[in-house]
Amino acid sequence: MFVVRVVLGNVFVCRKPTQFRKPPCTGAKCHRDDCMDQAHQPFFHSVLGTHKSDDVRLIFREFVVYEKSQAYPEFLVEYERQQ
Ligand SMILES: [Zn+2]
């Protein structure tokens, strides 16, 4: 397992399953990753995907960055799972 320091910047929070090839634009109701509208600039820096499982006590969060310079792997932690 890697422990990673990540710079998220301006984060787009996504609450439904969506695939972005790059962060979406900041246009109020647009939020497309292929937006060409100059009025919607700049783009977000990262995406936070949230998903509630069937068990309402669990909320999964996935942080996505699109530039390798935004993430620094600080530690490699080796461990073994025990049954
Ligand atoms: Zn847009």
PDB file of N, CA, C and O and ligand atoms in Angstrom:
ATOM      1  N   MET A   1       0.853  -1.164   0.000  1.00  0.00           N
ATOM      2  CA  MET A   1       0.000   0.000   0.000  1.00  0.00           C
ATOM      3  C   MET A   1       0.902   1.230   0.000  1.00  0.00           C
ATOM      4  O   MET A   1       1.895   1.289   0.703  1.00  0.00           O
ATOM      5  N   PHE A   2       0.560   2.187  -0.846  1.00  0.00           N
ATOM      6  CA  PHE A   2       1.293   3.440  -0.872  1.00  0.00           C
ATOM      7  C   PHE A   2       0.552   4.493  -0.048  1.00  0.00           C
ATOM      8  O   PHE A   2      -0.674   4.594  -0.122  1.00  0.00           O
ATOM      9  N   VAL A   3       1.303   5.258   0.711  1.00  0.00           N
ATOM     10  CA  VAL A   3       0.755   6.441   1.370  1.00  0.00           C
ATOM     11  C   VAL A   3       1.231   7.613   0.519  1.00  0.00           C
ATOM     12  O   VAL A   3       2.433   7.800   0.327  1.00  0.00           O
ATOM     13  N   VAL A   4       0.273   8.355  -0.042  1.00  0.00           N
ATOM     14  CA  VAL A   4       0.578   9.348  -1.065  1.00  0.00           C
ATOM     15  C   VAL A   4       0.087  10.730  -0.646  1.00  0.00           C
ATOM     16  O   VAL A   4      -1.034  10.874  -0.159  1.00  0.00           O
ATOM     17  N   ARG A   5       0.934  11.708  -0.828  1.00  0.00           N
ATOM     18  CA  ARG A   5       0.496  13.097  -0.649  1.00  0.00           C
ATOM     19  C   ARG A   5      -0.019  13.567  -2.006  1.00  0.00           C
ATOM     20  O   ARG A   5       0.644  13.377  -3.031  1.00  0.00           O
ATOM     21  N   VAL A   6      -1.211  14.177  -1.997  1.00  0.00           N
ATOM     22  CA  VAL A   6      -1.852  14.573  -3.249  1.00  0.00           C
ATOM     23  C   VAL A   6      -2.320  16.023  -3.153  1.00  0.00           C
ATOM     24  O   VAL A   6      -2.901  16.429  -2.148  1.00  0.00           O
ATOM     25  N   VAL A   7      -2.047  16.775  -4.202  1.00  0.00           N
ATOM     26  CA  VAL A   7      -2.556  18.144  -4.312  1.00  0.00           C
ATOM     27  C   VAL A   7      -3.825  18.080  -5.152  1.00  0.00           C
ATOM     28  O   VAL A   7      -3.778  17.715  -6.326  1.00  0.00           O
ATOM     29  N   LEU A   8      -4.966  18.412  -4.553  1.00  0.00           N
ATOM     30  CA  LEU A   8      -6.243  18.314  -5.262  1.00  0.00           C
ATOM     31  C   LEU A   8      -6.640  19.620  -5.933  1.00  0.00           C
ATOM     32  O   LEU A   8      -7.324  19.606  -6.945  1.00  0.00           O
ATOM     33  N   GLY A   9      -6.236  20.762  -5.382  1.00  0.00           N
ATOM     34  CA  GLY A   9      -6.625  22.050  -5.952  1.00  0.00           C
ATOM     35  C   GLY A   9      -8.118  22.252  -5.872  1.00  0.00           C
ATOM     36  O   GLY A   9      -8.754  21.918  -4.865  1.00  0.00           O
ATOM     37  N   ASN A  10      -8.713  22.775  -6.949  1.00  0.00           N
ATOM     38  CA  ASN A  10     -10.157  22.985  -7.025  1.00  0.00           C
ATOM     39  C   ASN A  10     -10.805  21.655  -7.423  1.00  0.00           C
ATOM     40  O   ASN A  10     -10.626  21.184  -8.543  1.00  0.00           O
ATOM     41  N   VAL A  11     -11.560  21.052  -6.505  1.00  0.00           N
ATOM     42  CA  VAL A  11     -12.073  19.687  -6.688  1.00  0.00           C
ATOM     43  C   VAL A  11     -13.514  19.709  -7.197  1.00  0.00           C
ATOM     44  O   VAL A  11     -14.363  20.404  -6.637  1.00  0.00           O
ATOM     45  N   PHE A  12     -13.778  18.936  -8.247  1.00  0.00           N
ATOM     46  CA  PHE A  12     -15.153  18.726  -8.695  1.00  0.00           C
ATOM     47  C   PHE A  12     -15.698  17.512  -7.955  1.00  0.00           C
ATOM     48  O   PHE A  12     -15.133  16.425  -8.036  1.00  0.00           O
ATOM     49  N   VAL A  13     -16.810  17.672  -7.230  1.00  0.00           N
ATOM     50  CA  VAL A  13     -17.416  16.567  -6.486  1.00  0.00           C
ATOM     51  C   VAL A  13     -18.492  15.941  -7.363  1.00  0.00           C
ATOM     52  O   VAL A  13     -19.450  16.610  -7.756  1.00  0.00           O
ATOM     53  N   CYS A  14     -18.307  14.670  -7.665  1.00  0.00           N
ATOM     54  CA  CYS A  14     -19.195  13.942  -8.559  1.00  0.00           C
ATOM     55  C   CYS A  14     -19.978  12.906  -7.745  1.00  0.00           C
ATOM     56  O   CYS A  14     -19.382  12.052  -7.098  1.00  0.00           O
ATOM     57  N   ARG A  15     -21.311  12.992  -7.804  1.00  0.00           N
ATOM     58  CA  ARG A  15     -22.129  12.101  -6.981  1.00  0.00           C
ATOM     59  C   ARG A  15     -22.797  10.991  -7.784  1.00  0.00           C
ATOM     60  O   ARG A  15     -23.590  10.245  -7.249  1.00  0.00           O
ATOM     61  N   LYS A  16     -22.528  10.922  -9.069  1.00  0.00           N
ATOM     62  CA  LYS A  16     -23.068   9.820  -9.870  1.00  0.00           C
ATOM     63  C   LYS A  16     -21.929   9.257 -10.719  1.00  0.00           C
ATOM     64  O   LYS A  16     -20.990   9.988 -11.077  1.00  0.00           O
ATOM     65  N   PRO A  17     -21.982   7.971 -11.053  1.00  0.00           N
ATOM     66  CA  PRO A  17     -20.889   7.377 -11.825  1.00  0.00           C
ATOM     67  C   PRO A  17     -20.692   8.083 -13.161  1.00  0.00           C
ATOM     68  O   PRO A  17     -21.611   8.169 -13.972  1.00  0.00           O
ATOM     69  N   THR A  18     -19.513   8.631 -13.354  1.00  0.00           N
ATOM     70  CA  THR A  18     -19.170   9.356 -14.575  1.00  0.00           C
ATOM     71  C   THR A  18     -17.707   9.093 -14.890  1.00  0.00           C
ATOM     72  O   THR A  18     -16.900   8.959 -13.983  1.00  0.00           O
ATOM     73  N   GLN A  19     -17.387   9.007 -16.166  1.00  0.00           N
ATOM     74  CA  GLN A  19     -15.993   8.838 -16.557  1.00  0.00           C
ATOM     75  C   GLN A  19     -15.496  10.140 -17.168  1.00  0.00           C
ATOM     76  O   GLN A  19     -16.085  10.633 -18.139  1.00  0.00           O
ATOM     77  N   PHE A  20     -14.439  10.680 -16.585  1.00  0.00           N
ATOM     78  CA  PHE A  20     -13.813  11.887 -17.111  1.00  0.00           C
ATOM     79  C   PHE A  20     -12.424  11.537 -17.626  1.00  0.00           C
ATOM     80  O   PHE A  20     -11.663  10.874 -16.932  1.00  0.00           O
ATOM     81  N   ARG A  21     -12.092  11.975 -18.847  1.00  0.00           N
ATOM     82  CA  ARG A  21     -10.747  11.786 -19.380  1.00  0.00           C
ATOM     83  C   ARG A  21      -9.794  12.846 -18.846  1.00  0.00           C
ATOM     84  O   ARG A  21      -8.591  12.699 -18.884  1.00  0.00           O
ATOM     85  N   LYS A  22     -10.364  13.961 -18.380  1.00  0.00           N
ATOM     86  CA  LYS A  22      -9.619  15.015 -17.707  1.00  0.00           C
ATOM     87  C   LYS A  22     -10.626  15.740 -16.821  1.00  0.00           C
ATOM     88  O   LYS A  22     -11.838  15.526 -16.954  1.00  0.00           O
ATOM     89  N   PRO A  23     -10.193  16.602 -15.918  1.00  0.00           N
ATOM     90  CA  PRO A  23     -11.156  17.282 -15.054  1.00  0.00           C
ATOM     91  C   PRO A  23     -12.155  18.091 -15.878  1.00  0.00           C
ATOM     92  O   PRO A  23     -11.810  18.650 -16.922  1.00  0.00           O
ATOM     93  N   PRO A  24     -13.407  18.181 -15.420  1.00  0.00           N
ATOM     94  CA  PRO A  24     -14.431  18.914 -16.166  1.00  0.00           C
ATOM     95  C   PRO A  24     -14.254  20.422 -16.046  1.00  0.00           C
ATOM     96  O   PRO A  24     -13.529  20.912 -15.178  1.00  0.00           O
ATOM     97  N   CYS A  25     -14.968  21.155 -16.904  1.00  0.00           N
ATOM     98  CA  CYS A  25     -14.928  22.611 -16.854  1.00  0.00           C
ATOM     99  C   CYS A  25     -15.703  23.093 -15.633  1.00  0.00           C
ATOM    100  O   CYS A  25     -16.475  22.345 -15.030  1.00  0.00           O
ATOM    101  N   THR A  26     -15.519  24.345 -15.298  1.00  0.00           N
ATOM    102  CA  THR A  26     -16.187  24.911 -14.124  1.00  0.00           C
ATOM    103  C   THR A  26     -17.489  25.614 -14.494  1.00  0.00           C
ATOM    104  O   THR A  26     -18.070  26.296 -13.655  1.00  0.00           O
ATOM    105  N   GLY A  27     -17.963  25.445 -15.722  1.00  0.00           N
ATOM    106  CA  GLY A  27     -19.256  26.023 -16.135  1.00  0.00           C
ATOM    107  C   GLY A  27     -20.365  25.514 -15.230  1.00  0.00           C
ATOM    108  O   GLY A  27     -20.434  24.319 -14.940  1.00  0.00           O
ATOM    109  N   ALA A  28     -21.249  26.422 -14.797  1.00  0.00           N
ATOM    110  CA  ALA A  28     -22.226  26.106 -13.750  1.00  0.00           C
ATOM    111  C   ALA A  28     -22.999  24.812 -13.988  1.00  0.00           C
ATOM    112  O   ALA A  28     -23.121  24.002 -13.098  1.00  0.00           O
ATOM    113  N   LYS A  29     -23.543  24.602 -15.170  1.00  0.00           N
ATOM    114  CA  LYS A  29     -24.321  23.385 -15.413  1.00  0.00           C
ATOM    115  C   LYS A  29     -23.721  22.539 -16.530  1.00  0.00           C
ATOM    116  O   LYS A  29     -24.365  21.628 -17.031  1.00  0.00           O
ATOM    117  N   CYS A  30     -22.510  22.821 -16.921  1.00  0.00           N
ATOM    118  CA  CYS A  30     -21.881  22.109 -18.031  1.00  0.00           C
ATOM    119  C   CYS A  30     -21.086  20.911 -17.501  1.00  0.00           C
ATOM    120  O   CYS A  30     -21.448  19.770 -17.735  1.00  0.00           O
ATOM    121  N   HIS A  31     -19.989  21.175 -16.839  1.00  0.00           N
ATOM    122  CA  HIS A  31     -19.136  20.146 -16.229  1.00  0.00           C
ATOM    123  C   HIS A  31     -18.777  19.018 -17.198  1.00  0.00           C
ATOM    124  O   HIS A  31     -18.878  17.847 -16.875  1.00  0.00           O
ATOM    125  N   ARG A  32     -18.360  19.392 -18.402  1.00  0.00           N
ATOM    126  CA  ARG A  32     -17.916  18.403 -19.398  1.00  0.00           C
ATOM    127  C   ARG A  32     -16.401  18.431 -19.471  1.00  0.00           C
ATOM    128  O   ARG A  32     -15.780  19.490 -19.384  1.00  0.00           O
ATOM    129  N   ASP A  33     -15.807  17.258 -19.719  1.00  0.00           N
ATOM    130  CA  ASP A  33     -14.347  17.213 -19.820  1.00  0.00           C
ATOM    131  C   ASP A  33     -13.858  17.620 -21.201  1.00  0.00           C
ATOM    132  O   ASP A  33     -12.665  17.853 -21.396  1.00  0.00           O
ATOM    133  N   ASP A  34     -14.776  17.729 -22.183  1.00  0.00           N
ATOM    134  CA  ASP A  34     -14.390  18.138 -23.533  1.00  0.00           C
ATOM    135  C   ASP A  34     -14.962  19.511 -23.893  1.00  0.00           C
ATOM    136  O   ASP A  34     -15.103  19.854 -25.069  1.00  0.00           O
ATOM    137  N   CYS A  35     -15.304  20.301 -22.880  1.00  0.00           N
ATOM    138  CA  CYS A  35     -15.901  21.613 -23.106  1.00  0.00           C
ATOM    139  C   CYS A  35     -14.921  22.555 -23.818  1.00  0.00           C
ATOM    140  O   CYS A  35     -13.746  22.622 -23.472  1.00  0.00           O
ATOM    141  N   MET A  36     -15.433  23.257 -24.823  1.00  0.00           N
ATOM    142  CA  MET A  36     -14.600  24.204 -25.571  1.00  0.00           C
ATOM    143  C   MET A  36     -15.021  25.646 -25.299  1.00  0.00           C
ATOM    144  O   MET A  36     -14.472  26.571 -25.887  1.00  0.00           O
ATOM    145  N   ASP A  37     -16.020  25.857 -24.444  1.00  0.00           N
ATOM    146  CA  ASP A  37     -16.541  27.198 -24.165  1.00  0.00           C
ATOM    147  C   ASP A  37     -15.545  27.952 -23.279  1.00  0.00           C
ATOM    148  O   ASP A  37     -15.295  27.565 -22.143  1.00  0.00           O
ATOM    149  N   GLN A  38     -14.976  29.030 -23.836  1.00  0.00           N
ATOM    150  CA  GLN A  38     -13.969  29.797 -23.099  1.00  0.00           C
ATOM    151  C   GLN A  38     -14.541  30.430 -21.826  1.00  0.00           C
ATOM    152  O   GLN A  38     -13.807  30.676 -20.866  1.00  0.00           O
ATOM    153  N   ALA A  39     -15.864  30.663 -21.797  1.00  0.00           N
ATOM    154  CA  ALA A  39     -16.497  31.264 -20.612  1.00  0.00           C
ATOM    155  C   ALA A  39     -16.510  30.292 -19.436  1.00  0.00           C
ATOM    156  O   ALA A  39     -16.723  30.698 -18.298  1.00  0.00           O
ATOM    157  N   HIS A  40     -16.313  29.005 -19.701  1.00  0.00           N
ATOM    158  CA  HIS A  40     -16.329  27.995 -18.638  1.00  0.00           C
ATOM    159  C   HIS A  40     -14.939  27.689 -18.086  1.00  0.00           C
ATOM    160  O   HIS A  40     -14.777  26.778 -17.294  1.00  0.00           O
ATOM    161  N   GLN A  41     -13.945  28.412 -18.519  1.00  0.00           N
ATOM    162  CA  GLN A  41     -12.575  28.191 -18.036  1.00  0.00           C
ATOM    163  C   GLN A  41     -12.433  28.767 -16.633  1.00  0.00           C
ATOM    164  O   GLN A  41     -13.158  29.689 -16.289  1.00  0.00           O
ATOM    165  N   PRO A  42     -11.574  28.316 -15.805  1.00  0.00           N
ATOM    166  CA  PRO A  42     -10.675  27.198 -16.043  1.00  0.00           C
ATOM    167  C   PRO A  42     -11.361  25.874 -15.741  1.00  0.00           C
ATOM    168  O   PRO A  42     -12.490  25.849 -15.278  1.00  0.00           O
ATOM    169  N   PHE A  43     -10.620  24.799 -15.943  1.00  0.00           N
ATOM    170  CA  PHE A  43     -11.112  23.479 -15.592  1.00  0.00           C
ATOM    171  C   PHE A  43     -10.792  23.193 -14.123  1.00  0.00           C
ATOM    172  O   PHE A  43      -9.898  23.807 -13.543  1.00  0.00           O
ATOM    173  N   PHE A  44     -11.545  22.267 -13.532  1.00  0.00           N
ATOM    174  CA  PHE A  44     -11.196  21.823 -12.188  1.00  0.00           C
ATOM    175  C   PHE A  44      -9.822  21.149 -12.237  1.00  0.00           C
ATOM    176  O   PHE A  44      -9.326  20.791 -13.308  1.00  0.00           O
ATOM    177  N   HIS A  45      -9.216  20.942 -11.074  1.00  0.00           N
ATOM    178  CA  HIS A  45      -7.903  20.299 -10.988  1.00  0.00           C
ATOM    179  C   HIS A  45      -7.990  18.807 -10.681  1.00  0.00           C
ATOM    180  O   HIS A  45      -7.035  18.064 -10.931  1.00  0.00           O
ATOM    181  N   SER A  46      -9.096  18.375 -10.093  1.00  0.00           N
ATOM    182  CA  SER A  46      -9.243  16.971  -9.700  1.00  0.00           C
ATOM    183  C   SER A  46     -10.727  16.647  -9.544  1.00  0.00           C
ATOM    184  O   SER A  46     -11.574  17.537  -9.598  1.00  0.00           O
ATOM    185  N   VAL A  47     -11.023  15.369  -9.362  1.00  0.00           N
ATOM    186  CA  VAL A  47     -12.407  14.909  -9.205  1.00  0.00           C
ATOM    187  C   VAL A  47     -12.496  14.049  -7.951  1.00  0.00           C
ATOM    188  O   VAL A  47     -11.628  13.217  -7.692  1.00  0.00           O
ATOM    189  N   LEU A  48     -13.549  14.278  -7.178  1.00  0.00           N
ATOM    190  CA  LEU A  48     -13.864  13.435  -6.028  1.00  0.00           C
ATOM    191  C   LEU A  48     -15.157  12.703  -6.346  1.00  0.00           C
ATOM    192  O   LEU A  48     -16.213  13.326  -6.498  1.00  0.00           O
ATOM    193  N   GLY A  49     -15.046  11.385  -6.493  1.00  0.00           N
ATOM    194  CA  GLY A  49     -16.236  10.559  -6.733  1.00  0.00           C
ATOM    195  C   GLY A  49     -16.752  10.035  -5.412  1.00  0.00           C
ATOM    196  O   GLY A  49     -15.982   9.500  -4.615  1.00  0.00           O
ATOM    197  N   THR A  50     -18.041  10.211  -5.162  1.00  0.00           N
ATOM    198  CA  THR A  50     -18.637   9.681  -3.937  1.00  0.00           C
ATOM    199  C   THR A  50     -19.750   8.718  -4.324  1.00  0.00           C
ATOM    200  O   THR A  50     -20.443   8.905  -5.320  1.00  0.00           O
ATOM    201  N   HIS A  51     -19.894   7.691  -3.547  1.00  0.00           N
ATOM    202  CA  HIS A  51     -20.910   6.681  -3.827  1.00  0.00           C
ATOM    203  C   HIS A  51     -21.387   6.096  -2.511  1.00  0.00           C
ATOM    204  O   HIS A  51     -20.575   5.673  -1.691  1.00  0.00           O
ATOM    205  N   LYS A  52     -22.695   6.086  -2.316  1.00  0.00           N
ATOM    206  CA  LYS A  52     -23.254   5.444  -1.129  1.00  0.00           C
ATOM    207  C   LYS A  52     -23.571   3.997  -1.477  1.00  0.00           C
ATOM    208  O   LYS A  52     -24.164   3.715  -2.509  1.00  0.00           O
ATOM    209  N   SER A  53     -23.167   3.106  -0.604  1.00  0.00           N
ATOM    210  CA  SER A  53     -23.483   1.700  -0.839  1.00  0.00           C
ATOM    211  C   SER A  53     -24.907   1.426  -0.386  1.00  0.00           C
ATOM    212  O   SER A  53     -25.606   2.308   0.131  1.00  0.00           O
ATOM    213  N   ASP A  54     -25.353   0.213  -0.594  1.00  0.00           N
ATOM    214  CA  ASP A  54     -26.691  -0.166  -0.118  1.00  0.00           C
ATOM    215  C   ASP A  54     -26.772  -0.038   1.391  1.00  0.00           C
ATOM    216  O   ASP A  54     -27.832   0.230   1.942  1.00  0.00           O
ATOM    217  N   ASP A  55     -25.642  -0.250   2.037  1.00  0.00           N
ATOM    218  CA  ASP A  55     -25.565  -0.035   3.480  1.00  0.00           C
ATOM    219  C   ASP A  55     -25.333   1.467   3.682  1.00  0.00           C
ATOM    220  O   ASP A  55     -24.255   1.980   3.399  1.00  0.00           O
ATOM    221  N   VAL A  56     -26.342   2.191   4.122  1.00  0.00           N
ATOM    222  CA  VAL A  56     -26.265   3.657   4.174  1.00  0.00           C
ATOM    223  C   VAL A  56     -25.177   4.165   5.125  1.00  0.00           C
ATOM    224  O   VAL A  56     -24.849   5.346   5.106  1.00  0.00           O
ATOM    225  N   ARG A  57     -24.615   3.278   5.922  1.00  0.00           N
ATOM    226  CA  ARG A  57     -23.550   3.715   6.820  1.00  0.00           C
ATOM    227  C   ARG A  57     -22.231   3.878   6.086  1.00  0.00           C
ATOM    228  O   ARG A  57     -21.301   4.489   6.592  1.00  0.00           O
ATOM    229  N   LEU A  58     -22.127   3.332   4.877  1.00  0.00           N
ATOM    230  CA  LEU A  58     -20.869   3.369   4.132  1.00  0.00           C
ATOM    231  C   LEU A  58     -20.946   4.358   2.976  1.00  0.00           C
ATOM    232  O   LEU A  58     -21.883   4.335   2.188  1.00  0.00           O
ATOM    233  N   ILE A  59     -19.980   5.217   2.881  1.00  0.00           N
ATOM    234  CA  ILE A  59     -19.845   6.129   1.750  1.00  0.00           C
ATOM    235  C   ILE A  59     -18.433   5.956   1.208  1.00  0.00           C
ATOM    236  O   ILE A  59     -17.461   6.128   1.931  1.00  0.00           O
ATOM    237  N   PHE A  60     -18.323   5.564  -0.063  1.00  0.00           N
ATOM    238  CA  PHE A  60     -17.018   5.381  -0.682  1.00  0.00           C
ATOM    239  C   PHE A  60     -16.609   6.676  -1.358  1.00  0.00           C
ATOM    240  O   PHE A  60     -17.427   7.344  -1.982  1.00  0.00           O
ATOM    241  N   ARG A  61     -15.334   7.018  -1.212  1.00  0.00           N
ATOM    242  CA  ARG A  61     -14.810   8.220  -1.858  1.00  0.00           C
ATOM    243  C   ARG A  61     -13.585   7.850  -2.669  1.00  0.00           C
ATOM    244  O   ARG A  61     -12.718   7.122  -2.206  1.00  0.00           O
ATOM    245  N   GLU A  62     -13.524   8.361  -3.893  1.00  0.00           N
ATOM    246  CA  GLU A  62     -12.387   8.108  -4.767  1.00  0.00           C
ATOM    247  C   GLU A  62     -11.861   9.450  -5.260  1.00  0.00           C
ATOM    248  O   GLU A  62     -12.600  10.224  -5.871  1.00  0.00           O
ATOM    249  N   PHE A  63     -10.587   9.725  -4.977  1.00  0.00           N
ATOM    250  CA  PHE A  63      -9.953  10.962  -5.409  1.00  0.00           C
ATOM    251  C   PHE A  63      -9.186  10.692  -6.695  1.00  0.00           C
ATOM    252  O   PHE A  63      -8.384   9.770  -6.755  1.00  0.00           O
ATOM    253  N   VAL A  64      -9.431  11.493  -7.731  1.00  0.00           N
ATOM    254  CA  VAL A  64      -8.791  11.282  -9.024  1.00  0.00           C
ATOM    255  C   VAL A  64      -8.033  12.541  -9.417  1.00  0.00           C
ATOM    256  O   VAL A  64      -8.597  13.642  -9.419  1.00  0.00           O
ATOM    257  N   VAL A  65      -6.748  12.371  -9.739  1.00  0.00           N
ATOM    258  CA  VAL A  65      -5.953  13.466 -10.289  1.00  0.00           C
ATOM    259  C   VAL A  65      -5.494  13.044 -11.680  1.00  0.00           C
ATOM    260  O   VAL A  65      -5.409  11.852 -11.978  1.00  0.00           O
ATOM    261  N   TYR A  66      -5.205  14.013 -12.519  1.00  0.00           N
ATOM    262  CA  TYR A  66      -4.922  13.720 -13.925  1.00  0.00           C
ATOM    263  C   TYR A  66      -3.499  14.096 -14.325  1.00  0.00           C
ATOM    264  O   TYR A  66      -3.105  13.881 -15.468  1.00  0.00           O
ATOM    265  N   GLU A  67      -2.766  14.682 -13.405  1.00  0.00           N
ATOM    266  CA  GLU A  67      -1.364  15.033 -13.676  1.00  0.00           C
ATOM    267  C   GLU A  67      -0.505  14.329 -12.638  1.00  0.00           C
ATOM    268  O   GLU A  67      -0.772  14.428 -11.431  1.00  0.00           O
ATOM    269  N   LYS A  68       0.528  13.621 -13.095  1.00  0.00           N
ATOM    270  CA  LYS A  68       1.346  12.870 -12.142  1.00  0.00           C
ATOM    271  C   LYS A  68       2.069  13.783 -11.153  1.00  0.00           C
ATOM    272  O   LYS A  68       2.423  13.363 -10.063  1.00  0.00           O
ATOM    273  N   SER A  69       2.241  15.039 -11.507  1.00  0.00           N
ATOM    274  CA  SER A  69       2.914  15.951 -10.594  1.00  0.00           C
ATOM    275  C   SER A  69       2.033  16.311  -9.392  1.00  0.00           C
ATOM    276  O   SER A  69       2.502  16.937  -8.448  1.00  0.00           O
ATOM    277  N   GLN A  70       0.755  15.918  -9.409  1.00  0.00           N
ATOM    278  CA  GLN A  70      -0.153  16.208  -8.292  1.00  0.00           C
ATOM    279  C   GLN A  70      -0.042  15.163  -7.182  1.00  0.00           C
ATOM    280  O   GLN A  70      -0.634  15.341  -6.129  1.00  0.00           O
ATOM    281  N   ALA A  71       0.672  14.070  -7.422  1.00  0.00           N
ATOM    282  CA  ALA A  71       0.753  12.998  -6.428  1.00  0.00           C
ATOM    283  C   ALA A  71       2.207  12.647  -6.132  1.00  0.00           C
ATOM    284  O   ALA A  71       3.021  12.522  -7.040  1.00  0.00           O
ATOM    285  N   TYR A  72       2.514  12.515  -4.849  1.00  0.00           N
ATOM    286  CA  TYR A  72       3.858  12.145  -4.427  1.00  0.00           C
ATOM    287  C   TYR A  72       3.763  10.918  -3.518  1.00  0.00           C
ATOM    288  O   TYR A  72       3.238  11.004  -2.403  1.00  0.00           O
ATOM    289  N   PRO A  73       4.240   9.747  -3.974  1.00  0.00           N
ATOM    290  CA  PRO A  73       4.200   8.552  -3.132  1.00  0.00           C
ATOM    291  C   PRO A  73       5.242   8.670  -2.023  1.00  0.00           C
ATOM    292  O   PRO A  73       6.441   8.600  -2.283  1.00  0.00           O
ATOM    293  N   GLU A  74       4.771   8.890  -0.811  1.00  0.00           N
ATOM    294  CA  GLU A  74       5.690   9.181   0.287  1.00  0.00           C
ATOM    295  C   GLU A  74       6.184   7.922   0.993  1.00  0.00           C
ATOM    296  O   GLU A  74       7.333   7.838   1.372  1.00  0.00           O
ATOM    297  N   PHE A  75       5.315   6.943   1.184  1.00  0.00           N
ATOM    298  CA  PHE A  75       5.706   5.707   1.862  1.00  0.00           C
ATOM    299  C   PHE A  75       5.133   4.492   1.129  1.00  0.00           C
ATOM    300  O   PHE A  75       4.038   4.552   0.571  1.00  0.00           O
ATOM    301  N   LEU A  76       5.894   3.386   1.172  1.00  0.00           N
ATOM    302  CA  LEU A  76       5.391   2.085   0.749  1.00  0.00           C
ATOM    303  C   LEU A  76       5.244   1.264   2.020  1.00  0.00           C
ATOM    304  O   LEU A  76       6.231   1.026   2.724  1.00  0.00           O
ATOM    305  N   VAL A  77       4.033   0.866   2.340  1.00  0.00           N
ATOM    306  CA  VAL A  77       3.770   0.100   3.555  1.00  0.00           C
ATOM    307  C   VAL A  77       3.500  -1.343   3.151  1.00  0.00           C
ATOM    308  O   VAL A  77       2.586  -1.610   2.366  1.00  0.00           O
ATOM    309  N   GLU A  78       4.323  -2.264   3.638  1.00  0.00           N
ATOM    310  CA  GLU A  78       4.113  -3.681   3.361  1.00  0.00           C
ATOM    311  C   GLU A  78       3.365  -4.300   4.529  1.00  0.00           C
ATOM    312  O   GLU A  78       3.692  -4.044   5.683  1.00  0.00           O
ATOM    313  N   TYR A  79       2.358  -5.104   4.215  1.00  0.00           N
ATOM    314  CA  TYR A  79       1.586  -5.761   5.265  1.00  0.00           C
ATOM    315  C   TYR A  79       1.022  -7.073   4.730  1.00  0.00           C
ATOM    316  O   TYR A  79       1.008  -7.297   3.513  1.00  0.00           O
ATOM    317  N   GLU A  80       0.604  -7.916   5.638  1.00  0.00           N
ATOM    318  CA  GLU A  80      -0.048  -9.170   5.277  1.00  0.00           C
ATOM    319  C   GLU A  80      -1.411  -9.215   5.925  1.00  0.00           C
ATOM    320  O   GLU A  80      -1.553  -8.830   7.087  1.00  0.00           O
ATOM    321  N   ARG A  81      -2.379  -9.665   5.165  1.00  0.00           N
ATOM    322  CA  ARG A  81      -3.720  -9.830   5.731  1.00  0.00           C
ATOM    323  C   ARG A  81      -3.776 -11.158   6.466  1.00  0.00           C
ATOM    324  O   ARG A  81      -3.246 -12.159   6.003  1.00  0.00           O
ATOM    325  N   GLN A  82      -4.450 -11.142   7.601  1.00  0.00           N
ATOM    326  CA  GLN A  82      -4.627 -12.380   8.361  1.00  0.00           C
ATOM    327  C   GLN A  82      -6.110 -12.687   8.433  1.00  0.00           C
ATOM    328  O   GLN A  82      -6.933 -11.788   8.577  1.00  0.00           O
ATOM    329  N   GLN A  83      -6.420 -13.957   8.291  1.00  0.00           N
ATOM    330  CA  GLN A  83      -7.842 -14.374   8.330  1.00  0.00           C
ATOM    331  C   GLN A  83      -8.325 -14.438   9.768  1.00  0.00           C
ATOM    332  O   GLN A  83      -7.678 -14.838  10.648  1.00  0.00           O
TER     333      GLN A  83
HETATM  334 ZN    ZN B   1     -18.307  23.839 -20.027  1.00  0.00          ZN
END
